[in-house]
Coordinates of C-alpha atoms in Angstrom, one line a residue:
X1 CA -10.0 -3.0 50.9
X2 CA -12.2 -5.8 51.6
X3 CA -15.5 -3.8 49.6
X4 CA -13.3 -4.2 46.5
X5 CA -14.2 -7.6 46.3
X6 CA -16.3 -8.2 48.5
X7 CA -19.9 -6.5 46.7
X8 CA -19.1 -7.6 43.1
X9 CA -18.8 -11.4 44.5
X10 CA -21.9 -11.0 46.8
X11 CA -23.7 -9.2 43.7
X12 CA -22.3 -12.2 41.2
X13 CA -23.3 -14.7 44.1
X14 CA -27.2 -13.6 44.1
X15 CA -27.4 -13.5 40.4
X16 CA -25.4 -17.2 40.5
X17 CA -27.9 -18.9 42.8
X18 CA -31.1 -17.3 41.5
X19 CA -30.4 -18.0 38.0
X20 CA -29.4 -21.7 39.1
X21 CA -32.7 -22.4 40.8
X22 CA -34.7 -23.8 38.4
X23 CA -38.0 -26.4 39.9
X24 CA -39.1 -27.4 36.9
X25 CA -35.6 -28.8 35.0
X26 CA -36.0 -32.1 36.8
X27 CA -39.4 -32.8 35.1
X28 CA -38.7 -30.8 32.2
X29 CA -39.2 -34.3 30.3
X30 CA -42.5 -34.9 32.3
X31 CA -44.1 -31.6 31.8
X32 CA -43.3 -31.8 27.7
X33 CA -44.6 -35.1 27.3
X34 CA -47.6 -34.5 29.9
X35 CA -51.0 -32.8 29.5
X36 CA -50.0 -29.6 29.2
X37 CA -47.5 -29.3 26.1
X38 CA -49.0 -32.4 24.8
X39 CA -45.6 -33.4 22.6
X40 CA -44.3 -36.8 21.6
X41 CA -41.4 -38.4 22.8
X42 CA -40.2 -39.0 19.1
X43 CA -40.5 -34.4 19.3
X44 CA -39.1 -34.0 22.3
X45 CA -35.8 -36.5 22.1
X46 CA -35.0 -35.8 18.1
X47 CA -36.6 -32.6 17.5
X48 CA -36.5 -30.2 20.4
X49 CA -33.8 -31.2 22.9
X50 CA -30.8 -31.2 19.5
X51 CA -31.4 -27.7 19.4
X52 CA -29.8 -26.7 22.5
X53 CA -26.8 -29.1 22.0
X54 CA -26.0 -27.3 18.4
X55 CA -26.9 -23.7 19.6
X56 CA -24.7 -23.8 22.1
X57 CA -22.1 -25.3 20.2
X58 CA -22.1 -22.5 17.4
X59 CA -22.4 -20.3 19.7
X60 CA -20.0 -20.7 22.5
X61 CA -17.0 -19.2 20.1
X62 CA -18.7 -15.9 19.2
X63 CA -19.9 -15.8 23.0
X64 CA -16.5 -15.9 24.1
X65 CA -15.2 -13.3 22.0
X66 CA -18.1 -11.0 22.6
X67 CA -17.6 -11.7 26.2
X68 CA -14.1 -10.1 25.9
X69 CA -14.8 -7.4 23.7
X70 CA -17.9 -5.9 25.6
X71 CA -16.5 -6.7 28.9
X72 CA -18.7 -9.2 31.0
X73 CA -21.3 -7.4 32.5
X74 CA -23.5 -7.0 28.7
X75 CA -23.3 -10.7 28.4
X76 CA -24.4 -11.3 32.0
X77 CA -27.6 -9.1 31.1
X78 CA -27.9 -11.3 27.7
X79 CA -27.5 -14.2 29.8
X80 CA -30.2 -13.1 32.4
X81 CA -32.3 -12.0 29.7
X82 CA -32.3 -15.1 27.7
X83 CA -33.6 -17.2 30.6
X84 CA -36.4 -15.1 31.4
X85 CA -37.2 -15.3 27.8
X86 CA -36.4 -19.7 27.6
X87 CA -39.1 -20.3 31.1
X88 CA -41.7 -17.5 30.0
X89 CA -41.7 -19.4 26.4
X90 CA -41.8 -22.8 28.5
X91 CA -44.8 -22.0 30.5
X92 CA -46.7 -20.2 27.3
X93 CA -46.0 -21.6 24.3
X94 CA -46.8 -24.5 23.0
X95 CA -45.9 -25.5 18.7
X96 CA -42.7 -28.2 18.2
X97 CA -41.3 -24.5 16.6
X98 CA -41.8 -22.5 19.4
X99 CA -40.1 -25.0 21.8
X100 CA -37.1 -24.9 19.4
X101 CA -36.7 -21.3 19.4
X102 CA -37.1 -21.7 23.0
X103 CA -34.2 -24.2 22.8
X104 CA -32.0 -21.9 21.0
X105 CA -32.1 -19.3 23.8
X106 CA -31.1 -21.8 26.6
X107 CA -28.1 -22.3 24.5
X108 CA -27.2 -18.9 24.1
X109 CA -27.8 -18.3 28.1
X110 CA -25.5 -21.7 28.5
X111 CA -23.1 -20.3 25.8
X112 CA -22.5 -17.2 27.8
X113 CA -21.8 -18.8 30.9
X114 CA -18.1 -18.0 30.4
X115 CA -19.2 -14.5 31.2
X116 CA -20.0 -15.3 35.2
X117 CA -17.1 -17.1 35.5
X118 CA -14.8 -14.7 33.8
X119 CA -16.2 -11.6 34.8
X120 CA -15.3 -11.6 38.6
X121 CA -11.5 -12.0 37.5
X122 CA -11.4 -8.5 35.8
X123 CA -12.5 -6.8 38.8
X124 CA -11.0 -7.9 42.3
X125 CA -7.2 -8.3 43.2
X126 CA -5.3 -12.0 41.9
X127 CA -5.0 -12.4 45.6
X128 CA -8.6 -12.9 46.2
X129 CA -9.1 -15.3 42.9
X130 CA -9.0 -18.4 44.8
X131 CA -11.4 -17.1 47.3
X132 CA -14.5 -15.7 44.7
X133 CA -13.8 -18.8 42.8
X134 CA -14.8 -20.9 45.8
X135 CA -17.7 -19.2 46.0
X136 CA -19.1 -18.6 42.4
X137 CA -18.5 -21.6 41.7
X138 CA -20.3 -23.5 44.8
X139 CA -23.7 -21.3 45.1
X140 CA -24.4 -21.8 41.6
X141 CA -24.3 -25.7 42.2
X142 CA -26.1 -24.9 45.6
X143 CA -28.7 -22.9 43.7
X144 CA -28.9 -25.8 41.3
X145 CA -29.6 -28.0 44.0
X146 CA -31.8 -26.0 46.1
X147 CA -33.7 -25.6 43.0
X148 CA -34.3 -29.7 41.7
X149 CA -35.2 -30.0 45.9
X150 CA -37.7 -27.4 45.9
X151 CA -39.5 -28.7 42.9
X152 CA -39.8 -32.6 44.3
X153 CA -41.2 -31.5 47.8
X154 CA -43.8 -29.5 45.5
X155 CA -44.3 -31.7 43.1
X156 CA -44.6 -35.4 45.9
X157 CA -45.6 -33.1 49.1
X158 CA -47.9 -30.1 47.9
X159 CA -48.9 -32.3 44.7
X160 CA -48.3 -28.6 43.0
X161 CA -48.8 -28.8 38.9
X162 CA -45.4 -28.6 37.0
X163 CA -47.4 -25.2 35.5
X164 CA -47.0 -23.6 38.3
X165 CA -43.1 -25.1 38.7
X166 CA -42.6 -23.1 35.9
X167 CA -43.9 -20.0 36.8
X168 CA -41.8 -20.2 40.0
X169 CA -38.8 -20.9 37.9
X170 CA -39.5 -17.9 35.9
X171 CA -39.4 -15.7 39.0
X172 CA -36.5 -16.9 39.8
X173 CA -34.7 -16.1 36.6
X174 CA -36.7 -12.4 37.0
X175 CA -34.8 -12.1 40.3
X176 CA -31.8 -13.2 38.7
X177 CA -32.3 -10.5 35.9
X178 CA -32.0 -7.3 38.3
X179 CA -28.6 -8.5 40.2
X180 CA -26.1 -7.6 36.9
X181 CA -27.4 -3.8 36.3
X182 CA -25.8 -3.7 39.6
X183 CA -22.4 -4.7 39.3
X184 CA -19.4 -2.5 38.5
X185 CA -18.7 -2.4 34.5
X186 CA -14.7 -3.6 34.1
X187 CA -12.4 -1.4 33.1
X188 CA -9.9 -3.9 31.1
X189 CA -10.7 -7.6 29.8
X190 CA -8.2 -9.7 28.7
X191 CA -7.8 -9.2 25.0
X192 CA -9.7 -6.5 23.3
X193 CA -9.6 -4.1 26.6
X194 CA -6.4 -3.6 28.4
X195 CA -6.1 -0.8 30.5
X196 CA -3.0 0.3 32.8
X197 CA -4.4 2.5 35.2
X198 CA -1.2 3.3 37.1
X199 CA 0.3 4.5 33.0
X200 CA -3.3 6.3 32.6
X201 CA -3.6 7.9 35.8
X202 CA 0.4 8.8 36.6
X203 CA 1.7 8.7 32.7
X204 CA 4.7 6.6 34.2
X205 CA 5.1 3.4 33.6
X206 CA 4.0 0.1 35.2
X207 CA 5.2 -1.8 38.3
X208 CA 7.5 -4.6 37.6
X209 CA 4.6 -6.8 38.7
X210 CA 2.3 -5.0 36.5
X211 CA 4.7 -5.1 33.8
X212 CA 5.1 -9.2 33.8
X213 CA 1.6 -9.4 34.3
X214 CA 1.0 -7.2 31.0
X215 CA 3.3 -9.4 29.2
X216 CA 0.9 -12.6 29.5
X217 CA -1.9 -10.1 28.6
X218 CA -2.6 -8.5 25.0
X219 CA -3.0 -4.9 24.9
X220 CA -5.0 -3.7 21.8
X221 CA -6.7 -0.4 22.0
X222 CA -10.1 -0.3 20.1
X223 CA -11.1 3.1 21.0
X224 CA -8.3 5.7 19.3
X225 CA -8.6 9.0 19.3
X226 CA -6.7 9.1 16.1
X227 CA -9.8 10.3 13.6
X228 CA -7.9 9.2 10.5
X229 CA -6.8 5.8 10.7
X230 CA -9.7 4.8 13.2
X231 CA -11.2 1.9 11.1
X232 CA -7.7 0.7 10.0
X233 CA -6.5 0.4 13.7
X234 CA -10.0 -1.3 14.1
X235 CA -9.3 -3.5 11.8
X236 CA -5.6 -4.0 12.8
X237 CA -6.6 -4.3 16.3
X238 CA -9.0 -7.6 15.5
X239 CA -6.2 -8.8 13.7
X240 CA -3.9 -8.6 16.1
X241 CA -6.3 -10.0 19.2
X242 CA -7.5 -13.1 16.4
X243 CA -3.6 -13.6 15.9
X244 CA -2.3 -13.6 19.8
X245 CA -5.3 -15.5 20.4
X246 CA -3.7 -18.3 18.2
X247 CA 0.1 -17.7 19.5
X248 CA -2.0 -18.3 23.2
X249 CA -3.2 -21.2 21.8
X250 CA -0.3 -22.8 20.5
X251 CA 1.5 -22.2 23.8
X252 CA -0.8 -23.0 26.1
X253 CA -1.4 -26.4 24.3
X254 CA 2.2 -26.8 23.8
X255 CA 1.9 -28.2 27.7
X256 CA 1.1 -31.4 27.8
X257 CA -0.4 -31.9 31.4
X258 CA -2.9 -28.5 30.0
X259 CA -3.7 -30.6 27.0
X260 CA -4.4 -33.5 28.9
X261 CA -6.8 -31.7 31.5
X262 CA -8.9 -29.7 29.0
X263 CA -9.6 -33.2 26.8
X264 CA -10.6 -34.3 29.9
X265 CA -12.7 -31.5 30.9
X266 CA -14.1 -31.5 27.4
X267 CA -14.9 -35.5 27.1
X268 CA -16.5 -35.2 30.2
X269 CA -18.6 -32.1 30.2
X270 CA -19.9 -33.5 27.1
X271 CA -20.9 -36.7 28.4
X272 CA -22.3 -34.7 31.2
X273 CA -24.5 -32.5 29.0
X274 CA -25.8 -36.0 27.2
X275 CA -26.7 -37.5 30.2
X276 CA -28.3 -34.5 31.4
X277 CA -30.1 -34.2 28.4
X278 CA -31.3 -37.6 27.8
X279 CA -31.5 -39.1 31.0
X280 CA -34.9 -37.5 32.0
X281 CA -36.4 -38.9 28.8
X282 CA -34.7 -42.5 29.7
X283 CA -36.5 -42.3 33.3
X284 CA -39.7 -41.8 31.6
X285 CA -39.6 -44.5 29.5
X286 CA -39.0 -46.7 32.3
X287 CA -41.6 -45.3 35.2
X288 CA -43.7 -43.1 33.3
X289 CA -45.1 -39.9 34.9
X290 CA -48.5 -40.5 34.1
X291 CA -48.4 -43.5 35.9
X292 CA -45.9 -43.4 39.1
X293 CA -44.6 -41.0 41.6
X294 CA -41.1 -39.8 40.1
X295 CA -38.2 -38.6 42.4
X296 CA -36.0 -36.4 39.6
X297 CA -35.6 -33.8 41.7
X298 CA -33.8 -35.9 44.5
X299 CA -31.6 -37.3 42.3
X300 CA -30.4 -34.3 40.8
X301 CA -30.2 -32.8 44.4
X302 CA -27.7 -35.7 45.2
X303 CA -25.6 -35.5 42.2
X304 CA -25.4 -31.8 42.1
X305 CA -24.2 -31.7 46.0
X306 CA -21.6 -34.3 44.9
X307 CA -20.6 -32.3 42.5
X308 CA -20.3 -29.1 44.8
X309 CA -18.1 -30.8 47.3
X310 CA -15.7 -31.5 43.9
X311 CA -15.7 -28.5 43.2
X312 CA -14.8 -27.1 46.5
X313 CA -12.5 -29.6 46.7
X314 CA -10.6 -28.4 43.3
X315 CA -11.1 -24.6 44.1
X316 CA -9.7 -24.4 47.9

């Protein structure tokens, strides 16, 4: 039925855009080094910014496998969560500390990205994957661009305070916040959670499909009714999910076009995340703020709709 798929993408497409749409992160830089925060630019490059690289980095691992083992929808609330709590620390506080606390909470809302992108495949039909791919993926670039538009007609039309850019951003990510409560909670996930519902439901077995499907999928049951050996089978079960992890691994890397395309895609999101980190920074050392009109915004506009029609290109 088309509702199947249809709510939990709109519901995953809200909470995409809304958390996406962020004025101030084009003059992020600006607003650190201006009036308002008052910091340095030897504090902002080498003391604040390094804290979101290396949080995420820690974290992404542990975010993945939490991701698995809770099934999406907790980490989409975490994620959700944490950005309320990175803008309403931007707009308040002020301490080199603070800001790097504040850091380490946009890496754990980065790190459990893999949670919107995953969660939508453990809850419509593999038929429809190509489809709600398309479109997860593109509104949270168009929400990204929206966002880094609406903060330079503010910022060089309404001459509005990046303050106040803030505060809007923050009521985005408050939006953003309510859409997850809403979504369906998976049943299965791909390692820790498992389910056959036609087996649960019927007690006969799978469909052949179903069946060849299962085979690329692990099936470790955390949640025994078997009283006795309950923490062994716990245990047993990690074990087992850490150990088909690595046979995954080793055959999915065993291909060399995969391993190829994931150095790729790791190379260059990481160049990616150092230019986006450092380039603001770069800009303001060569038109400072304080002293000319900046256009962030539009350029972030333009390379994020570049990057959507990639995307979209890739995806359909």
């Amino acid at each position: 039925m088309p509702e199947s798929w249809l709510f939990p993408t709109v519901l995953l497409c809200l909470y995409g855009f809304f958390s996406n749409c962020r004025p101030l992160e084009p003059f992020l830089t600006a607003f650190l080094l201006g009036p308002d925060k008052n910091l340095t630019e030897t504090q902002v490059i080498n003391e604040i910014y390094p804290f979101w690289t290396y949080s995420y980095l820690v974290l992404l691992i542990p975010a993945f496998l939490a991701t698995d083992y809770l099934r999406y929808k907790p980490l989409l609330i975490l994620q959700a969560g944490s950005f309320i709590v990175t803008y309403a620390m931007i707009v308040k506080v002020q301490s080199v500390t603070a800001m790097q606390l504040l850091e380490f909470f946009f890496g754990l809302a980065t790190a459990t990205d893999i949670a919107y992108y995953s969660y939508i495949y453990s809850v419509v039909d593999q038929a429809h994957y190509q489809k709600v791919t398309g479109f997860c993926r593109s509104i949270t670039l168009l929400g990204s661009s929206i966002g880094s538009l609406l903060g330079q007609v503010l910022v060089s039309a309404a001459q509005v305070p990046l303050q106040y850019l803030g505060i809007i951003t923050l009521s985005f990510a408050c939006i953003a916040f309510l859409t997850p409560w809403f979504l369906p909670m998976p049943a299965k996930s791909l390692f820790f959670h498992h389910k056959d519902l036609h087996k649960q439901e019927n007690g006969s077995s799978a469909s052949p499909t179903e069946s060849e499907g299962d085979s690329l999928e692990c099936k470790v049951p955390l949640n025994s009714e078997d009283h006795g050996g309950r923490d062994e089978k716990r245990r047993s079960g990690l074990a087992e999910v850490l150990r088909l992890l690595w046979v995954d691994f080793l055959q999915s890397y065993s291909s060399s076009t995969l391993l190829s395309w994931s150095l790729w895609w790791a190379l260059s999101t990481c160049g990616y995340f150092q230019v986006v980190n450092y380039v603001q920074p770069l800009w303001e050392k060569i038109l400072p703020s304080k002293e000319f009109q900046i256009y962030n915004g539009y350029v972030e506009t333009i390379s994020t709709l570049l990057g959507k029609s990639n995307i979209r290109m890739v995806t359909f």
